[in-house]
Coordinates of C-alpha atoms and ligand atoms in Angstrom, one line a residue:
M1 CA 14.4 -21.5 -9.4
D2 CA 12.2 -24.8 -9.9
N3 CA 11.2 -26.3 -13.0
L4 CA 10.1 -24.2 -15.6
I5 CA 7.0 -25.8 -17.1
R6 CA 5.5 -22.9 -19.0
K7 CA 6.4 -20.9 -22.2
Y8 CA 5.0 -17.8 -22.8
N9 CA 5.5 -15.3 -25.9
T10 CA 4.4 -12.2 -24.5
I11 CA 3.3 -10.9 -21.0
G12 CA 1.5 -7.7 -19.8
V13 CA 2.5 -5.7 -16.9
L14 CA 0.2 -3.2 -15.5
T15 CA -0.4 -0.8 -12.1
S16 CA -3.8 -0.3 -10.6
G17 CA -5.3 1.3 -7.6
G18 CA -3.6 3.9 -5.3
D19 CA -0.1 4.2 -6.6
A20 CA 2.6 3.2 -4.3
P21 CA 6.3 4.1 -3.9
G22 CA 8.1 1.4 -5.4
M23 CA 6.1 0.6 -8.2
N24 CA 8.5 1.6 -11.1
P25 CA 11.3 -0.9 -9.7
C26 CA 8.9 -3.3 -9.7
I27 CA 7.7 -2.5 -13.4
R28 CA 11.6 -2.8 -14.2
A29 CA 12.0 -6.2 -12.9
V30 CA 9.2 -7.5 -14.1
V31 CA 10.0 -6.1 -17.7
R32 CA 14.0 -7.3 -17.4
T33 CA 13.0 -10.9 -15.8
A34 CA 11.1 -11.2 -18.7
L35 CA 13.0 -10.2 -21.3
N36 CA 15.9 -12.6 -19.7
H37 CA 13.5 -15.5 -20.5
G38 CA 12.8 -14.6 -24.4
I39 CA 9.5 -13.0 -23.0
K40 CA 8.2 -10.1 -25.0
V41 CA 6.4 -7.3 -22.4
L42 CA 3.9 -5.0 -23.3
G43 CA 3.3 -2.1 -20.4
V44 CA -1.0 -1.5 -19.9
E45 CA -1.3 2.3 -19.3
E46 CA -3.7 3.5 -16.7
G47 CA -4.1 0.1 -15.0
L48 CA -7.1 -2.0 -15.6
E49 CA -9.0 0.8 -17.5
G50 CA -6.0 0.6 -20.0
L51 CA -6.4 -3.3 -20.6
I52 CA -10.0 -2.4 -21.6
H53 CA -9.6 -0.2 -23.8
G54 CA -6.3 -1.8 -25.3
Q55 CA -3.4 1.0 -24.4
F56 CA -0.6 -1.5 -24.7
R57 CA 3.0 -0.2 -25.4
P58 CA 5.8 -2.4 -26.0
M59 CA 8.5 -2.6 -23.2
G60 CA 12.5 -3.1 -23.8
A61 CA 15.3 -2.7 -21.2
R62 CA 15.6 0.8 -22.0
D63 CA 11.9 1.6 -21.2
V64 CA 12.4 0.9 -17.9
G65 CA 16.1 2.7 -17.2
G66 CA 16.3 5.4 -14.6
I67 CA 13.2 4.8 -12.8
L68 CA 14.3 2.6 -10.0
Q69 CA 14.4 5.9 -7.9
R70 CA 11.4 7.4 -9.1
G71 CA 7.6 7.2 -6.7
G72 CA 4.5 6.6 -8.8
T73 CA 4.1 4.6 -11.3
I74 CA 5.4 5.6 -15.1
L75 CA 2.5 3.4 -16.2
Q76 CA -0.1 5.2 -14.8
T77 CA -2.7 4.1 -12.7
A78 CA -6.7 4.0 -12.4
R79 CA -9.3 2.9 -10.2
S80 CA -11.5 1.1 -13.2
K81 CA -15.4 1.0 -12.6
E82 CA -15.9 -0.5 -15.9
F83 CA -13.8 -3.6 -15.0
Q84 CA -16.2 -4.3 -12.2
T85 CA -18.7 -5.4 -14.8
P86 CA -18.9 -8.3 -17.1
R87 CA -18.6 -6.6 -20.0
G88 CA -15.5 -4.8 -18.7
Q89 CA -14.0 -7.9 -17.8
R90 CA -15.1 -9.7 -21.3
E91 CA -13.5 -6.6 -22.8
A92 CA -10.5 -6.6 -21.1
I93 CA -9.8 -10.5 -21.7
R94 CA -10.4 -9.7 -25.9
Q95 CA -7.7 -6.9 -26.0
M96 CA -5.1 -9.0 -24.0
S97 CA -6.0 -11.9 -26.5
N98 CA -5.8 -9.4 -29.9
A99 CA -2.5 -8.2 -28.6
G100 CA -1.4 -11.9 -28.2
M101 CA -0.8 -11.4 -24.4
D102 CA -0.4 -15.0 -22.5
G103 CA 0.2 -13.9 -19.1
L104 CA -0.5 -11.1 -17.2
I105 CA 1.3 -9.4 -13.8
I106 CA -0.9 -6.6 -11.8
I107 CA 0.4 -4.6 -9.5
G108 CA -2.0 -3.0 -7.0
G109 CA -3.8 -3.2 -3.6
D110 CA -7.0 -5.0 -2.5
G111 CA -9.2 -3.9 -5.4
S112 CA -6.5 -4.7 -8.0
L113 CA -6.0 -8.6 -6.4
H114 CA -9.8 -9.4 -6.3
A115 CA -9.7 -8.1 -10.3
A116 CA -6.9 -10.3 -10.7
Q117 CA -8.9 -13.3 -9.3
A118 CA -11.6 -12.4 -11.3
L119 CA -9.5 -12.8 -14.6
S120 CA -8.0 -15.7 -13.3
E121 CA -11.2 -17.4 -12.9
Q122 CA -11.9 -16.8 -16.3
G123 CA -8.8 -18.5 -17.5
V124 CA -6.3 -15.6 -17.7
D125 CA -2.6 -16.7 -16.5
V126 CA -2.0 -14.1 -13.7
V127 CA 0.2 -13.2 -10.8
G128 CA -0.6 -10.2 -8.6
I129 CA 1.9 -8.1 -6.7
P130 CA 0.8 -6.4 -3.6
G131 CA 1.3 -2.8 -3.9
S132 CA -0.2 -0.3 -1.3
I133 CA 0.4 1.6 1.5
D134 CA -2.0 0.5 3.6
N135 CA -0.4 -2.8 4.1
D136 CA -4.3 -4.5 4.3
I137 CA -3.4 -7.4 2.2
Y138 CA -3.7 -11.2 3.6
G139 CA -0.4 -13.2 2.4
T140 CA 2.0 -10.9 2.6
D141 CA 3.9 -9.3 5.7
M142 CA 4.5 -6.1 3.7
C143 CA 3.2 -4.6 0.4
I144 CA 4.9 -2.3 -2.0
G145 CA 5.1 1.2 -0.5
V146 CA 4.7 0.6 3.0
D147 CA 8.0 1.5 4.3
T148 CA 8.0 4.8 2.1
A149 CA 5.0 5.8 3.5
L150 CA 5.5 5.1 7.0
N151 CA 9.1 7.0 6.5
T152 CA 7.4 9.9 5.0
I153 CA 4.8 9.9 7.9
V154 CA 7.9 9.9 10.7
D155 CA 9.7 12.9 8.8
A156 CA 6.3 14.5 9.4
I157 CA 5.9 14.1 12.8
D158 CA 9.2 14.9 13.9
K159 CA 8.9 18.3 12.2
L160 CA 5.2 18.8 13.7
R161 CA 6.4 18.2 17.0
D162 CA 9.4 20.9 16.7
T163 CA 6.3 23.4 16.4
A164 CA 3.9 21.8 18.4
S165 CA 6.7 22.0 21.7
S166 CA 7.4 25.7 20.9
H167 CA 3.7 26.5 21.1
N168 CA 2.4 23.7 24.0
R169 CA 0.3 22.1 21.7
A170 CA -1.6 19.0 20.8
F171 CA -1.4 18.0 17.0
L172 CA -4.1 15.5 15.5
V173 CA -2.7 13.9 13.0
E174 CA -4.1 11.9 10.2
T175 CA -2.4 9.2 8.5
M176 CA -3.7 7.2 5.3
G177 CA -4.3 3.6 5.3
R178 CA -8.5 3.4 4.2
H179 CA -10.0 0.7 6.8
S180 CA -6.3 -0.3 7.9
G181 CA -4.4 1.3 11.1
Y182 CA -1.5 -0.1 10.3
L183 CA 0.4 3.1 9.3
A184 CA -0.8 5.2 12.0
V185 CA 0.2 2.3 15.3
Q186 CA 3.7 2.0 13.6
A187 CA 3.9 5.6 13.3
G188 CA 2.9 6.3 16.6
I189 CA 5.7 3.6 17.8
V190 CA 8.8 5.3 16.4
T191 CA 7.6 8.8 16.7
G192 CA 6.4 8.4 20.6
A193 CA 3.1 9.5 19.9
E194 CA 1.0 10.2 23.2
M195 CA -1.9 8.4 21.8
V196 CA -2.7 6.5 18.2
L197 CA -6.4 6.0 17.4
I198 CA -7.2 3.0 14.6
P199 CA -10.4 1.8 13.0
E200 CA -9.7 -1.6 14.5
V201 CA -9.9 -0.3 18.4
S202 CA -12.7 1.8 19.7
T203 CA -11.8 4.8 21.3
S204 CA -13.7 7.7 22.7
A205 CA -12.9 11.3 22.4
D206 CA -13.1 11.2 26.2
Q207 CA -9.8 8.7 26.3
V208 CA -8.4 11.7 24.4
A209 CA -8.9 14.4 25.8
R210 CA -8.0 12.6 28.8
A211 CA -4.6 11.6 27.4
I212 CA -4.0 15.1 26.6
E213 CA -4.7 16.2 29.6
D214 CA -2.7 13.7 31.4
A215 CA 0.2 15.0 29.1
Y216 CA -0.1 18.2 30.2
R217 CA -0.2 17.6 34.0
R218 CA 3.0 15.5 33.4
G219 CA 5.2 18.4 32.3
K220 CA 4.9 17.4 28.3
T221 CA 5.4 20.6 26.6
H222 CA 3.7 19.0 23.3
A223 CA 1.5 16.4 22.7
I224 CA 1.2 14.4 19.8
V225 CA -2.0 11.8 18.6
V226 CA -1.5 9.9 15.1
V227 CA -5.2 9.1 14.1
A228 CA -5.8 6.7 11.2
E229 CA -8.1 7.9 8.5
G230 CA -10.5 4.9 9.0
A231 CA -10.8 5.6 13.0
Q232 CA -14.0 7.4 14.5
P233 CA -14.0 9.8 15.8
N234 CA -11.7 11.6 13.0
A235 CA -8.9 13.6 13.5
Q236 CA -10.9 17.1 12.8
E237 CA -13.9 16.4 15.1
L238 CA -11.4 15.6 17.7
G239 CA -9.9 18.8 17.0
R240 CA -12.7 20.5 17.8
L241 CA -13.3 18.5 20.6
I242 CA -10.1 19.0 22.1
D243 CA -10.0 22.6 21.3
A244 CA -13.0 23.6 23.0
Q245 CA -12.0 22.3 26.6
D246 CA -9.3 23.6 28.8
L247 CA -6.6 20.8 28.6
G248 CA -3.7 22.8 28.7
F249 CA -2.8 22.3 25.4
T250 CA -4.6 24.5 21.9
A251 CA -5.4 22.1 19.2
R252 CA -4.3 21.8 15.7
V253 CA -5.3 19.3 13.3
T254 CA -2.7 18.2 10.4
I255 CA -4.3 15.9 7.6
L256 CA -1.2 14.2 5.8
G257 CA -2.6 13.0 3.1
H258 CA -1.5 12.3 -0.5
I259 CA 2.1 13.4 0.2
Q260 CA 2.3 9.9 2.0
R261 CA 2.2 8.2 -1.5
G262 CA 4.8 10.3 -3.2
G263 CA 8.5 10.4 -3.1
K264 CA 11.4 8.1 -4.2
P265 CA 11.1 4.6 -2.7
S266 CA 13.3 3.7 0.2
A267 CA 15.8 1.2 -0.2
F268 CA 13.6 -1.7 1.9
D269 CA 10.6 -0.8 -1.0
R270 CA 13.4 -1.0 -3.7
L271 CA 14.6 -4.1 -2.6
L272 CA 10.7 -5.8 -2.1
A273 CA 9.3 -4.7 -5.1
T274 CA 12.8 -5.7 -7.4
R275 CA 12.1 -9.3 -5.3
F276 CA 8.1 -9.7 -6.0
G277 CA 8.7 -8.4 -9.5
V278 CA 11.2 -10.8 -10.6
R279 CA 9.1 -13.6 -8.5
A280 CA 6.3 -12.8 -10.1
V281 CA 7.5 -13.4 -13.7
E282 CA 9.2 -17.2 -12.4
F283 CA 5.5 -18.0 -10.9
L284 CA 4.4 -17.3 -14.2
L285 CA 6.8 -19.8 -15.7
Q286 CA 6.7 -22.3 -13.0
G287 CA 3.0 -22.5 -13.5
K288 CA 1.9 -20.7 -10.3
A289 CA -0.3 -18.5 -12.1
G290 CA -3.5 -17.5 -9.9
T291 CA -1.1 -16.8 -7.1
M292 CA 0.1 -13.5 -5.7
T293 CA 3.5 -13.0 -4.6
G294 CA 3.8 -12.8 -0.8
L295 CA 6.5 -11.7 1.7
R296 CA 6.5 -14.1 4.0
G297 CA 9.6 -13.9 7.0
R298 CA 12.5 -13.7 4.6
E299 CA 10.8 -15.6 1.5
I300 CA 8.8 -14.5 -1.2
E301 CA 6.3 -17.3 -1.4
P302 CA 3.1 -17.6 -3.9
V303 CA -0.3 -17.3 -2.2
P304 CA -3.3 -18.5 -3.8
L305 CA -5.2 -15.3 -4.8
T306 CA -8.6 -17.2 -3.6
E307 CA -7.2 -16.9 0.2
V308 CA -5.9 -13.3 -0.5
I309 CA -8.9 -12.1 -1.3
N310 CA -11.0 -14.1 1.1
Q311 CA -9.2 -13.7 4.2
Q312 CA -8.7 -10.2 6.5
R313 CA -5.4 -9.3 7.8
A314 CA -5.5 -9.3 11.2
P315 CA -4.2 -6.2 12.7
A316 CA -1.1 -6.7 14.9
R317 CA -1.9 -6.3 18.4
E318 CA 1.5 -6.9 19.4
Y319 CA 2.1 -3.4 18.1
I320 CA -1.4 -1.8 19.1
E321 CA -0.3 -3.0 22.3
M322 CA 3.2 -1.9 22.7
A323 CA 1.9 1.8 21.3
A324 CA -0.4 2.3 24.3
M325 CA 1.8 0.7 27.0
L326 CA 5.0 3.3 25.6
A327 CA 2.5 6.3 25.6
R328 CA 3.2 7.8 28.9
Ligands
F6P401 O1 -5.1 2.7 -0.8 C1 -4.2 3.8 -0.9 C2 -4.8 4.8 -0.5 O2 -4.1 5.8 0.1 C3 -5.7 4.8 0.9 O3 -4.9 5.1 2.3 C4 -6.5 6.0 1.2 O4 -7.6 5.9 1.6 C5 -7.0 6.1 -0.6 O5 -6.0 5.3 -1.2 C6 -7.2 7.4 -1.4 O6 -7.6 7.3 -2.4 P1 -7.7 8.4 -3.7 O7 -6.2 8.7 -4.0 O8 -8.6 7.7 -4.6 O9 -8.1 9.4 -2.8

């Protein structure tokens, strides 16, 4: 590890925004790494809401035992509207100072990293850790939770294909991802979907109908279309449009929904979350507050929060083209 140039007495750790599988292993790594450096840790309950209202609890090594394999977050999480106001942020900083908290680690997605930057601008030593199944954060190849969510989606689509083939049906399967098509594209490739619809690429209902009809003509017994939640038209609309036409297959719609956020974290997510947690504490100690832990290739690097929140993660063209090319 590089030189340790900062000293901390007590740091806080919180999870914020949508939960993601792997947040628990991350909390465990933060707590145990900090304790190892002689730093006390306060767990902040219910994310930024808990920071504003002083919901802190001391975390010892035993408090994070047996949580590696648990989905969700033992600290609970919230989407805080109050934190977006200057008053909310002032109150959060006051609560931190009252509790003697001189550093903070925030695990969460886009909104949480914006909050981290807002605190950093006001002089708080904060390090962000990207945790979101959407994989829509600039500055990191992967976020905590993506791998587990993808495996859940793949498992569900494999099952849907069994029933689709038995009935000659087309399934429109909606995946999460907010404005990002990452999960849908990756899932489409590894389940052999006939088509993938994502917010980043415009596709018409007619194109979807032609792909389904074409699959029927080529003798397929099913058609799977993966539709990211942010795509237009959406899965429900497509289901109605497809069913109203005679394309060979009848249509069914499956919204995978919040099931994608649950479940025990995969080995990949446990390892990534653990590496992020350890490095986040080290970044604080190395005087690298105001950054996010980013996976870049094989390394975990400190990415300035200003970069993270001001830049857009580009959709992976390579994968989008691969998904389209292989859907034959
Ligand atoms: O950001 C994670 C995510 O699961 C998105 O994919 C989805 O759009 C959103 O959160 C759902 O939010 P909520 O749990 O508040 O319904």
